[in-house]
Coordinates of C-alpha atoms in Angstrom, one line a residue:
Chain A
M23 CA -36.7 11.9 -21.1
Q24 CA -36.2 10.4 -17.7
H25 CA -32.9 8.9 -16.6
C26 CA -32.5 5.1 -16.9
T27 CA -33.4 3.2 -13.7
P28 CA -30.6 2.0 -11.5
E29 CA -31.4 -1.6 -12.4
Q30 CA -31.1 -0.9 -16.1
L31 CA -27.8 0.9 -15.7
A32 CA -26.5 -2.2 -13.8
L33 CA -27.6 -4.4 -16.8
A34 CA -25.9 -2.0 -19.1
A35 CA -22.7 -2.3 -17.1
L36 CA -23.0 -6.1 -17.7
R37 CA -23.3 -5.2 -21.4
E38 CA -26.9 -6.4 -21.7
P39 CA -28.9 -4.6 -24.4
L40 CA -31.4 -2.1 -23.0
P41 CA -34.8 -1.3 -24.5
A42 CA -34.5 1.2 -27.4
D43 CA -35.7 4.2 -25.4
D44 CA -33.2 3.6 -22.6
A45 CA -30.4 2.8 -25.0
A46 CA -31.0 6.1 -26.8
H47 CA -31.1 8.0 -23.5
L48 CA -27.9 6.4 -22.3
A49 CA -26.1 7.3 -25.5
D50 CA -26.8 11.0 -24.8
C51 CA -26.7 11.3 -21.0
D52 CA -23.4 11.9 -19.4
R53 CA -24.7 11.2 -15.9
C54 CA -26.1 7.7 -16.8
R55 CA -23.0 6.9 -18.8
A56 CA -20.8 7.8 -15.9
E57 CA -22.9 5.6 -13.6
V58 CA -22.5 2.6 -16.0
A59 CA -18.8 3.2 -16.3
S60 CA -18.3 3.3 -12.5
L61 CA -20.3 0.0 -12.2
Q62 CA -18.4 -1.5 -15.1
R63 CA -15.0 -1.4 -13.4
A64 CA -15.8 -4.5 -11.4
V65 CA -17.4 -6.2 -14.5
D66 CA -14.3 -5.6 -16.6
A67 CA -12.0 -6.8 -13.9
V68 CA -13.3 -10.3 -14.0
A69 CA -14.8 -10.4 -17.6
V70 CA -11.8 -12.4 -18.9
P71 CA -12.2 -15.8 -20.6
Q72 CA -9.6 -17.3 -18.2
L73 CA -12.0 -17.0 -15.3
A74 CA -15.1 -18.2 -17.1
A75 CA -16.8 -21.4 -16.0
P76 CA -14.7 -24.5 -16.7
G77 CA -14.5 -25.6 -20.3
P78 CA -12.6 -28.5 -21.7
S79 CA -11.2 -30.8 -19.0
V80 CA -7.5 -31.4 -18.9
P81 CA -6.1 -34.2 -16.7
P82 CA -3.2 -32.9 -14.7
P83 CA 0.0 -35.1 -14.7
P84 CA 0.4 -37.4 -11.7
R85 CA 3.0 -35.2 -10.1
V86 CA 0.3 -32.7 -9.3
W87 CA -1.4 -35.1 -7.0
D88 CA 2.0 -36.2 -5.5
A89 CA 2.6 -32.5 -4.6
I90 CA -0.9 -32.1 -3.1
A91 CA -0.4 -35.3 -1.0
A92 CA 3.0 -34.1 0.1
A93 CA 1.7 -30.7 1.1
T94 CA -1.4 -32.0 2.9
G95 CA 0.0 -35.2 4.3
V96 CA -3.0 -37.0 2.9
S97 CA -2.1 -40.7 2.1
A98 CA -5.3 -41.6 0.2
T99 CA -4.9 -41.9 -3.5
P100 CA -7.3 -40.7 -6.1
S101 CA -8.9 -43.5 -8.1
P102 CA -9.9 -43.8 -10.8
A103 CA -7.8 -41.3 -12.8
P104 CA -9.4 -37.9 -13.1
V105 CA -9.6 -38.4 -16.9
A106 CA -12.5 -40.7 -16.5
E107 CA -14.7 -38.2 -14.7
E108 CA -15.7 -35.8 -17.4
P109 CA -19.4 -34.7 -17.1
P110 CA -20.6 -33.7 -20.6
E111 CA -23.0 -31.1 -19.2
P112 CA -24.2 -28.1 -21.2
V113 CA -24.2 -26.0 -18.1
A114 CA -20.4 -26.2 -17.7
E115 CA -19.9 -25.8 -21.5
V116 CA -19.2 -22.2 -21.7
L117 CA -16.7 -21.7 -24.4
P118 CA -14.3 -18.9 -23.4
F119 CA -13.8 -17.4 -26.8
R120 CA -17.4 -17.6 -28.2
S121 CA -19.6 -15.6 -25.9
R122 CA -23.3 -16.1 -26.3
R123 CA -23.8 -12.5 -25.4
R124 CA -21.2 -11.2 -27.7
P125 CA -23.3 -10.1 -30.6
V126 CA -25.6 -8.0 -28.5
L127 CA -22.7 -7.2 -26.1
L128 CA -21.0 -5.3 -28.9
V129 CA -24.0 -3.2 -29.4
A130 CA -24.4 -2.3 -25.8
A131 CA -20.7 -1.5 -25.5
A132 CA -21.1 0.7 -28.6
V133 CA -24.0 2.6 -27.0
V134 CA -22.0 3.2 -23.8
A135 CA -18.8 4.1 -25.5
G136 CA -20.6 6.3 -28.0
A137 CA -18.5 7.6 -30.9
V138 CA -15.3 6.0 -29.8
V139 CA -15.9 2.4 -30.8
G140 CA -19.4 3.0 -32.1
A141 CA -18.9 3.2 -35.8
G142 CA -17.7 -0.3 -36.3
A143 CA -19.5 -2.2 -33.5
V144 CA -22.9 -0.8 -34.1
A145 CA -23.0 -2.2 -37.5
V146 CA -23.6 -5.6 -36.0
L147 CA -27.2 -4.7 -35.5
Q148 CA -28.0 -1.7 -37.7
D149 CA -26.1 -1.9 -40.9
R150 CA -28.5 -3.9 -43.0
D151 CA -29.9 -3.5 -46.5
D152 CA -33.4 -4.6 -45.7
G153 CA -34.3 -2.9 -42.5
E154 CA -33.1 -2.2 -39.0
A155 CA -32.6 -4.7 -36.2
V156 CA -34.5 -3.4 -33.2
T157 CA -33.6 -6.0 -30.6
A158 CA -31.7 -9.2 -30.3
V159 CA -31.7 -12.0 -27.7
A160 CA -29.7 -15.1 -27.0
L161 CA -31.7 -18.3 -26.8
D162 CA -30.3 -20.2 -23.9
P163 CA -30.6 -23.9 -23.4
L164 CA -33.2 -24.9 -20.9
A165 CA -32.5 -27.7 -18.4
D166 CA -30.1 -30.2 -19.9
N167 CA -30.7 -29.5 -23.6
D168 CA -28.2 -28.8 -26.3
A169 CA -30.3 -26.3 -28.1
S170 CA -29.2 -22.6 -28.2
G171 CA -29.3 -19.8 -30.6
R172 CA -30.1 -16.2 -31.2
A173 CA -33.2 -14.3 -32.3
E174 CA -33.3 -10.8 -33.8
V175 CA -36.3 -8.7 -34.4
V176 CA -35.9 -6.7 -37.6
L177 CA -38.0 -3.8 -38.6
R178 CA -38.0 -3.9 -42.4
D179 CA -38.1 -0.9 -44.6
D180 CA -41.7 -1.7 -45.6
G181 CA -42.8 -1.5 -42.0
T182 CA -43.2 -5.2 -41.4
R183 CA -41.4 -7.0 -38.7
V184 CA -39.7 -10.3 -38.8
V185 CA -37.9 -12.5 -36.3
E186 CA -34.6 -13.9 -37.6
V187 CA -33.7 -17.0 -35.7
D188 CA -30.4 -18.8 -35.7
L189 CA -30.9 -22.1 -34.0
D190 CA -28.1 -24.5 -33.0
A191 CA -29.7 -27.7 -32.0
P192 CA -29.4 -31.4 -32.7
A193 CA -31.5 -32.9 -35.5
L194 CA -34.6 -34.7 -34.2
D195 CA -35.3 -38.3 -35.0
D196 CA -39.0 -37.8 -34.7
G197 CA -40.9 -34.6 -33.9
Y198 CA -39.8 -31.1 -34.8
Y199 CA -38.8 -27.7 -33.3
E200 CA -41.4 -24.9 -33.2
L201 CA -40.8 -21.3 -32.5
W202 CA -43.1 -19.4 -30.1
L203 CA -43.6 -16.0 -28.6
I204 CA -44.9 -16.4 -25.0
D205 CA -46.1 -14.0 -22.4
R206 CA -44.4 -13.7 -19.0
E207 CA -47.0 -15.7 -17.2
V208 CA -46.3 -18.5 -19.8
V209 CA -50.0 -18.7 -20.5
G210 CA -50.5 -16.8 -23.8
M211 CA -48.6 -18.2 -26.7
V212 CA -48.2 -17.1 -30.4
P213 CA -46.9 -19.9 -32.6
L214 CA -44.6 -18.6 -35.3
G215 CA -43.9 -21.9 -37.1
V216 CA -41.6 -24.8 -37.6
V217 CA -37.9 -24.0 -37.1
T218 CA -35.0 -26.2 -38.1
P219 CA -31.4 -25.9 -37.0
G220 CA -29.8 -23.1 -38.9
S221 CA -31.0 -19.6 -39.9
Q222 CA -34.5 -18.7 -40.9
T223 CA -36.9 -15.8 -40.8
F224 CA -40.5 -15.6 -39.4
E225 CA -42.9 -12.7 -40.2
L226 CA -44.6 -11.2 -37.1
P227 CA -48.3 -10.5 -37.1
A228 CA -48.7 -6.8 -37.8
D229 CA -50.3 -5.7 -34.5
L230 CA -48.5 -8.1 -32.2
D231 CA -47.2 -6.4 -29.1
L232 CA -43.8 -7.9 -28.4
G233 CA -43.9 -6.3 -24.9
Q234 CA -46.8 -8.6 -24.2
F235 CA -45.1 -11.7 -25.6
P236 CA -41.4 -11.2 -24.7
L237 CA -40.3 -14.8 -24.4
V238 CA -38.9 -16.3 -27.5
D239 CA -39.2 -20.0 -27.0
V240 CA -38.2 -23.1 -29.0
S241 CA -40.2 -26.3 -28.2
V242 CA -39.9 -29.9 -29.4
E243 CA -43.2 -30.9 -30.8
P244 CA -44.3 -34.5 -31.5
L245 CA -46.0 -35.4 -34.8
D246 CA -49.3 -35.8 -33.0
G247 CA -51.4 -33.2 -34.8
D248 CA -51.9 -31.3 -31.6
P249 CA -51.4 -27.6 -32.4
T250 CA -50.7 -26.5 -28.8
H251 CA -47.3 -26.3 -27.2
S252 CA -46.0 -29.7 -26.2
G253 CA -44.8 -28.3 -22.9
V254 CA -41.2 -29.3 -23.8
S255 CA -39.1 -26.2 -24.2
V256 CA -35.4 -26.6 -25.1
A257 CA -34.2 -23.0 -25.5
R258 CA -35.5 -19.6 -24.6
G259 CA -34.7 -15.9 -24.4
E260 CA -36.5 -12.8 -23.3
L261 CA -36.8 -9.8 -25.5
D262 CA -36.1 -6.5 -23.8
A263 CA -38.3 -4.4 -26.0
Chain B
M20 CA -51.4 -25.4 -21.7
S21 CA -50.0 -23.3 -18.9
L22 CA -47.0 -25.1 -17.5
L23 CA -43.9 -25.7 -19.5
A24 CA -41.6 -28.4 -18.6
V25 CA -38.7 -26.3 -17.5
R26 CA -36.8 -27.0 -14.4
P27 CA -34.3 -24.6 -12.9
G28 CA -30.7 -25.8 -13.0
D29 CA -28.2 -25.7 -10.2
M30 CA -26.7 -22.4 -9.0
G31 CA -23.1 -23.7 -8.8
S32 CA -20.7 -22.9 -11.6
V33 CA -20.2 -26.6 -12.4
R34 CA -22.9 -29.1 -12.8
P35 CA -22.3 -31.9 -10.3
V36 CA -21.3 -35.3 -11.8
V37 CA -24.0 -37.1 -9.9
T38 CA -26.8 -35.2 -8.4
D39 CA -29.4 -37.8 -7.6
P40 CA -28.3 -40.2 -4.8
G41 CA -30.3 -42.9 -6.5
E42 CA -28.2 -42.4 -9.6
A43 CA -25.0 -43.9 -8.2
R44 CA -22.8 -45.7 -10.7
P45 CA -23.2 -49.5 -10.6
G46 CA -20.7 -51.3 -8.4
A47 CA -19.3 -48.0 -7.2
P48 CA -19.7 -47.1 -3.5
D49 CA -18.9 -43.5 -4.4
P50 CA -20.8 -40.8 -2.6
D51 CA -22.7 -38.2 -4.7
D52 CA -21.3 -34.7 -4.9
R53 CA -23.4 -33.5 -2.0
E54 CA -22.1 -36.3 0.3
L55 CA -18.6 -35.8 -1.0
G56 CA -18.9 -32.1 -0.1
R57 CA -20.0 -33.0 3.5
R58 CA -17.1 -35.5 3.9
F59 CA -14.6 -33.0 2.5
A60 CA -15.7 -30.3 4.9
A61 CA -15.5 -32.8 7.7
G62 CA -11.9 -33.5 6.9
D63 CA -12.2 -37.0 5.4
E64 CA -8.9 -37.6 3.6
Q65 CA -10.6 -40.0 1.1
A66 CA -12.9 -37.1 0.2
L67 CA -9.9 -35.0 -0.9
A68 CA -8.7 -37.9 -3.1
L69 CA -12.1 -38.4 -4.5
A70 CA -12.7 -34.7 -5.2
Y71 CA -9.4 -34.6 -7.0
A72 CA -10.4 -37.7 -9.1
R73 CA -13.6 -36.0 -10.0
F74 CA -12.8 -32.4 -10.5
A75 CA -9.0 -32.0 -11.1
G76 CA -9.6 -32.2 -14.8
Q77 CA -12.0 -29.3 -14.8
I78 CA -9.7 -27.2 -12.5
H79 CA -6.6 -28.0 -14.5
G80 CA -8.5 -27.2 -17.7
M81 CA -9.1 -23.7 -16.3
A82 CA -5.5 -23.4 -15.3
V83 CA -4.3 -24.5 -18.7
R84 CA -6.6 -22.1 -20.4
A85 CA -5.1 -19.3 -18.3
F86 CA -1.4 -20.2 -18.5
G87 CA -1.0 -22.9 -21.1
P88 CA 0.2 -26.4 -20.1
G89 CA 3.2 -26.3 -17.8
P90 CA 4.5 -25.5 -14.4
D91 CA 2.2 -22.4 -13.8
A92 CA -1.0 -24.3 -14.6
E93 CA 0.2 -27.2 -12.5
D94 CA 0.9 -24.9 -9.6
V95 CA -2.6 -23.4 -9.8
T96 CA -4.2 -26.8 -9.8
Q97 CA -2.0 -27.9 -6.9
Q98 CA -2.6 -24.8 -4.9
T99 CA -6.3 -24.9 -5.5
F100 CA -6.6 -28.4 -3.9
V101 CA -4.2 -27.7 -1.1
S102 CA -5.9 -24.4 -0.3
A103 CA -9.3 -26.0 -0.5
W104 CA -8.2 -28.7 1.8
T105 CA -6.5 -26.5 4.4
G106 CA -9.3 -24.0 4.1
R107 CA -12.1 -26.5 4.2
A108 CA -13.6 -24.9 7.3
G109 CA -14.6 -22.1 4.9
Y110 CA -16.6 -24.4 2.7
R111 CA -20.3 -24.7 3.6
P112 CA -21.9 -27.7 1.9
D113 CA -25.3 -26.1 2.3
K114 CA -24.3 -23.0 0.4
G115 CA -23.4 -24.7 -2.9
P116 CA -21.8 -27.7 -4.5
L117 CA -18.2 -28.6 -3.9
P118 CA -17.1 -28.3 -7.6
G119 CA -18.4 -24.7 -7.8
W120 CA -16.5 -23.8 -4.6
L121 CA -13.3 -25.4 -6.0
V122 CA -13.8 -23.4 -9.2
G123 CA -14.0 -20.2 -7.1
V124 CA -10.8 -21.1 -5.3
A125 CA -9.1 -21.8 -8.7
R126 CA -10.2 -18.3 -9.8
H127 CA -8.3 -16.8 -6.8
K128 CA -5.2 -18.8 -7.6
I129 CA -5.2 -17.7 -11.3
S130 CA -5.8 -14.1 -10.3
D131 CA -3.1 -14.2 -7.6
T132 CA -0.7 -15.6 -10.1
W133 CA -1.4 -12.7 -12.4
A134 CA -0.9 -10.3 -9.5
R135 CA 2.4 -11.9 -8.6
R136 CA 3.6 -11.6 -12.2
D137 CA 2.6 -7.9 -12.2
R138 CA 4.4 -7.3 -9.0
Q139 CA 7.6 -9.0 -10.4
R140 CA 7.2 -6.9 -13.6
R141 CA 7.1 -3.7 -11.6
E142 CA 10.0 -4.7 -9.4
T143 CA 12.1 -5.5 -12.5
E144 CA 11.1 -2.3 -14.2
A145 CA 11.7 -0.2 -11.1
A146 CA 15.1 -1.8 -10.6
M147 CA 16.0 -1.0 -14.2
S148 CA 14.7 2.5 -14.0
E149 CA 16.5 3.2 -10.8
A150 CA 19.7 1.9 -12.3
Q151 CA 19.3 4.3 -15.1
A152 CA 17.9 7.3 -13.2
A153 CA 19.9 9.8 -11.4
P154 CA 20.9 8.7 -7.9
G155 CA 18.4 9.3 -5.2
R156 CA 15.5 9.7 -7.6
R157 CA 12.8 7.2 -6.9
V158 CA 11.0 5.8 -9.9
T159 CA 8.0 3.5 -9.6
A160 CA 6.3 1.5 -12.3
G161 CA 2.5 1.6 -12.5
V162 CA 0.3 -1.0 -11.0
D163 CA -1.8 -2.9 -13.5
T164 CA -5.2 -1.6 -12.1
Q165 CA -7.2 -4.4 -13.7
V166 CA -5.0 -7.1 -12.2
A167 CA -5.4 -5.5 -8.8
D168 CA -9.1 -5.0 -9.2
R169 CA -9.6 -8.6 -10.1
V170 CA -8.1 -9.8 -6.8
L171 CA -10.4 -7.4 -4.9
V172 CA -13.6 -8.4 -6.8
L173 CA -13.0 -12.1 -6.3
E174 CA -12.4 -11.4 -2.6
E175 CA -15.6 -9.4 -2.3
L176 CA -17.5 -12.2 -4.2
D177 CA -16.5 -14.6 -1.4
L178 CA -18.2 -12.3 1.1
L179 CA -21.6 -12.4 -0.7
G180 CA -24.4 -14.5 0.6
Q181 CA -26.8 -16.6 -1.6
P182 CA -28.6 -16.1 -3.9
Q183 CA -26.6 -12.9 -4.6
R184 CA -23.3 -14.7 -5.2
G185 CA -24.9 -17.4 -7.5
I186 CA -26.6 -14.7 -9.5
I187 CA -23.6 -12.5 -10.1
E188 CA -21.4 -15.5 -10.9
L189 CA -23.8 -16.6 -13.6
A190 CA -23.6 -13.2 -15.0
F191 CA -19.9 -12.8 -14.7
F192 CA -18.6 -16.3 -15.5
E193 CA -21.3 -18.0 -17.5
D194 CA -22.2 -14.9 -19.5
L195 CA -25.9 -15.3 -18.8
T196 CA -28.3 -12.4 -19.2
H197 CA -30.6 -11.5 -16.3
A198 CA -33.5 -13.2 -18.1
Q199 CA -31.4 -16.3 -18.5
I200 CA -30.4 -16.2 -14.9
A201 CA -34.1 -15.9 -13.9
A202 CA -35.0 -18.8 -16.1
R203 CA -32.1 -20.9 -14.8
T204 CA -32.6 -20.3 -11.1
G205 CA -36.3 -19.8 -10.9
I206 CA -35.7 -16.5 -9.1
P207 CA -38.1 -13.8 -10.3
L208 CA -36.8 -11.4 -13.0
G209 CA -37.2 -8.3 -10.8
T210 CA -35.4 -9.9 -7.9
V211 CA -32.5 -10.9 -10.2
K212 CA -32.2 -7.4 -11.4
S213 CA -32.2 -5.8 -8.0
H214 CA -29.6 -8.3 -6.7
I215 CA -27.4 -7.5 -9.7
R216 CA -27.7 -3.8 -9.1
R217 CA -26.9 -4.0 -5.4
T218 CA -24.0 -6.4 -5.9
L219 CA -22.4 -4.2 -8.6
E220 CA -22.8 -1.2 -6.2
R221 CA -21.1 -3.2 -3.5
L222 CA -18.2 -4.2 -5.8
R223 CA -17.9 -0.6 -6.9
T224 CA -17.6 0.6 -3.3
R225 CA -15.0 -2.1 -2.6
L226 CA -12.9 -1.0 -5.6
E227 CA -13.3 2.7 -4.7
V228 CA -12.2 2.1 -1.1
D229 CA -9.5 -0.5 -1.5
G230 CA -8.6 -0.1 -5.2
A231 CA -7.8 3.6 -4.6
A232 CA -5.6 2.7 -1.7
L233 CA -3.4 0.8 -4.1
H234 CA -2.4 4.0 -5.9
A235 CA -1.8 6.0 -2.7

């Protein structure tokens, strides 16, 4: 088959999962793998948790400001103390040791590294009793929401497909979460059903083309009897298949 | 139903504390982050104190994550604010929020500290090896390539324009996929992908040119 596109090789260097065809090609193609490896040197250099976006805030001791004031000659004093200024924002809340991309990241790394690390890491997606995971996507919080999770499309041994969703989201006082597959224009939508925080499985309609509805979307729906999307999405991811 | 209520977030690494000027805390004449950034860039000493009050916890949190609580972390926090202040001419308020820029400066300080430690390790090892080796035989310990690469990559990131820099920082430091970056920023998926490609190529070139020189 054809080589992977340069864009896809760049995504592979970032350890994003590729569509199945490209992933299969990459595993066998020395040229494409060499390209990924050469792009990955920069990725690996900074892909350390210590450089990730700020996590928990730690107020420095007062002597730190004293040293800054001495070095800069600035006589103003910070007030109030830094400890009072913690913004509880989900955007800054990247936990250094629990990567949202890690589950799929392992698979991409295994594809790139081939037999070397492949045996153990590939099991994350493929070693199942009931079928084969074909693609997985992180559900990222939208706007200021706390909802996030992961969706995995599994091709079962009997030929049916299911979406396994792991949703991490606050319980709702009124209303409920609903899972959708949506097209790129955000016009066509396939409702898959009510989803609650935790893990659950949704069967996919037999002939549904996931390429046509690649967005996995979690919405908050009011109890108003209206079957259409409320327009309030809290988490979303895009399937690459 | 064709429009979902999703608004793109900020490009900076850190969400500003107060983004809406009308959202100022009651009784506090504090400027919002945008205004604070402008005053900081203009050299207003109160702005340094206020930026410290607002962001030192986040910066120090990064430093502590890298080095544990103690003198090294405190040095990083101190150097970050001192460098940011003395180098404030390099901060462009229109290119991004102040806290995101401070986080970028902190990454340099953390990375520089690693590089300094690596240099000290090599000097120590070289000294020990030379003491043990036959006279006149020069022995050099290996550079930690990744430590050296890290400094170069962070340097090159500083040279990127927007939106390239914001995009690659979301990928590198917030661990977002290209689809998530597109959703977050409102930049079309294809554009995100091609920026990622070009930026990684640029970083590769930098490492091939300057990284190789380290081993010469």
